[in-house]
């Protein structure tokens, strides 16, 4: 099964990137590059979704941007 999740990615003042999502409660991933941050977010999202397999909450919902993340579980 695949889920499309909107990630919100922002560059922090420390120079790292932070990804969060209003669609998957608890998803927060930090990396040195955007690509690393997305990869970490995918792994975190997969684990969170698998832990709550019965229900994926849908959201109410440039240094900042949104990125659609597809996670296969």
PDB file of C-alpha atoms in Angstrom:
ATOM      1  CA  UNK A   1       0.000   0.000   0.000  1.00  0.00           C
ATOM      2  CA  UNK A   2       1.202   3.520  -0.745  1.00  0.00           C
ATOM      3  CA  UNK A   3       0.381   6.740   1.050  1.00  0.00           C
ATOM      4  CA  UNK A   4       1.043  10.235  -0.260  1.00  0.00           C
ATOM      5  CA  UNK A   5       2.090  12.503   2.575  1.00  0.00           C
ATOM      6  CA  UNK A   6       2.736  16.221   2.357  1.00  0.00           C
ATOM      7  CA  UNK A   7       6.016  17.117   4.028  1.00  0.00           C
ATOM      8  CA  UNK A   8       6.738  20.627   5.200  1.00  0.00           C
ATOM      9  CA  UNK A   9      10.480  21.249   4.888  1.00  0.00           C
ATOM     10  CA  UNK A  10      12.267  24.251   6.304  1.00  0.00           C
ATOM     11  CA  UNK A  11      15.869  25.275   6.655  1.00  0.00           C
ATOM     12  CA  UNK A  12      16.731  25.983  10.287  1.00  0.00           C
ATOM     13  CA  UNK A  13      19.106  28.706  11.429  1.00  0.00           C
ATOM     14  CA  UNK A  14      21.619  25.984  12.361  1.00  0.00           C
ATOM     15  CA  UNK A  15      21.916  25.155   8.642  1.00  0.00           C
ATOM     16  CA  UNK A  16      20.058  21.838   8.787  1.00  0.00           C
ATOM     17  CA  UNK A  17      16.657  20.963   7.313  1.00  0.00           C
ATOM     18  CA  UNK A  18      13.591  19.906   9.287  1.00  0.00           C
ATOM     19  CA  UNK A  19      10.691  17.942   7.784  1.00  0.00           C
ATOM     20  CA  UNK A  20       7.325  17.654   9.528  1.00  0.00           C
ATOM     21  CA  UNK A  21       3.850  16.606   8.439  1.00  0.00           C
ATOM     22  CA  UNK A  22       0.392  17.463   9.671  1.00  0.00           C
ATOM     23  CA  UNK A  23      -0.811  14.189   8.133  1.00  0.00           C
ATOM     24  CA  UNK A  24       1.317  11.820  10.221  1.00  0.00           C
ATOM     25  CA  UNK A  25       1.335  12.785  13.872  1.00  0.00           C
ATOM     26  CA  UNK A  26       4.826  12.662  15.360  1.00  0.00           C
ATOM     27  CA  UNK A  27       6.702  12.828  12.061  1.00  0.00           C
ATOM     28  CA  UNK A  28       9.808  14.968  12.434  1.00  0.00           C
ATOM     29  CA  UNK A  29      13.044  14.382  10.550  1.00  0.00           C
ATOM     30  CA  UNK A  30      16.219  16.432  10.439  1.00  0.00           C
ATOM     31  CA  UNK A  31      19.118  16.170   7.996  1.00  0.00           C
ATOM     32  CA  UNK A  32      22.108  18.033   6.637  1.00  0.00           C
ATOM     33  CA  UNK A  33      20.662  18.122   3.100  1.00  0.00           C
ATOM     34  CA  UNK A  34      17.149  18.152   1.672  1.00  0.00           C
ATOM     35  CA  UNK A  35      17.663  14.673   0.208  1.00  0.00           C
ATOM     36  CA  UNK A  36      18.916  13.256   3.509  1.00  0.00           C
ATOM     37  CA  UNK A  37      15.973  14.860   5.319  1.00  0.00           C
ATOM     38  CA  UNK A  38      13.480  13.332   2.857  1.00  0.00           C
ATOM     39  CA  UNK A  39      15.052   9.875   3.200  1.00  0.00           C
ATOM     40  CA  UNK A  40      14.907  10.062   7.001  1.00  0.00           C
ATOM     41  CA  UNK A  41      11.312  11.343   6.842  1.00  0.00           C
ATOM     42  CA  UNK A  42      10.326   8.406   4.604  1.00  0.00           C
ATOM     43  CA  UNK A  43      11.748   5.905   7.126  1.00  0.00           C
ATOM     44  CA  UNK A  44      10.098   7.652  10.087  1.00  0.00           C
ATOM     45  CA  UNK A  45       6.755   7.915   8.255  1.00  0.00           C
ATOM     46  CA  UNK A  46       6.826   4.236   7.335  1.00  0.00           C
ATOM     47  CA  UNK A  47       7.393   3.216  10.949  1.00  0.00           C
ATOM     48  CA  UNK A  48       4.699   5.557  12.263  1.00  0.00           C
ATOM     49  CA  UNK A  49       2.172   4.389   9.663  1.00  0.00           C
ATOM     50  CA  UNK A  50       2.922   0.735  10.336  1.00  0.00           C
ATOM     51  CA  UNK A  51       2.429   1.384  14.062  1.00  0.00           C
ATOM     52  CA  UNK A  52      -1.031   2.877  13.335  1.00  0.00           C
ATOM     53  CA  UNK A  53      -2.032   0.710  10.399  1.00  0.00           C
ATOM     54  CA  UNK A  54      -5.720   0.946  11.304  1.00  0.00           C
ATOM     55  CA  UNK A  55      -6.017   4.691  10.574  1.00  0.00           C
ATOM     56  CA  UNK A  56      -3.967   7.314   8.764  1.00  0.00           C
ATOM     57  CA  UNK A  57      -5.196  10.743   9.860  1.00  0.00           C
ATOM     58  CA  UNK A  58      -5.877  13.141   7.001  1.00  0.00           C
ATOM     59  CA  UNK A  59      -4.746  16.702   7.540  1.00  0.00           C
ATOM     60  CA  UNK A  60      -6.633  19.845   8.136  1.00  0.00           C
ATOM     61  CA  UNK A  61      -3.041  20.940   7.124  1.00  0.00           C
ATOM     62  CA  UNK A  62      11.635  30.436  -0.188  1.00  0.00           C
ATOM     63  CA  UNK A  63      13.077  28.790   2.880  1.00  0.00           C
ATOM     64  CA  UNK A  64       9.900  26.773   3.441  1.00  0.00           C
ATOM     65  CA  UNK A  65       8.098  24.468   1.038  1.00  0.00           C
ATOM     66  CA  UNK A  66       5.826  21.429   0.920  1.00  0.00           C
ATOM     67  CA  UNK A  67       6.913  18.145  -0.659  1.00  0.00           C
ATOM     68  CA  UNK A  68       4.638  15.167  -1.484  1.00  0.00           C
ATOM     69  CA  UNK A  69       6.176  12.025   0.018  1.00  0.00           C
ATOM     70  CA  UNK A  70       5.098   8.558  -1.159  1.00  0.00           C
ATOM     71  CA  UNK A  71       5.621   5.842   1.438  1.00  0.00           C
ATOM     72  CA  UNK A  72       5.158   2.173   0.572  1.00  0.00           C
ATOM     73  CA  UNK A  73       4.157  -0.027   3.538  1.00  0.00           C
TER      74      UNK A  73
END
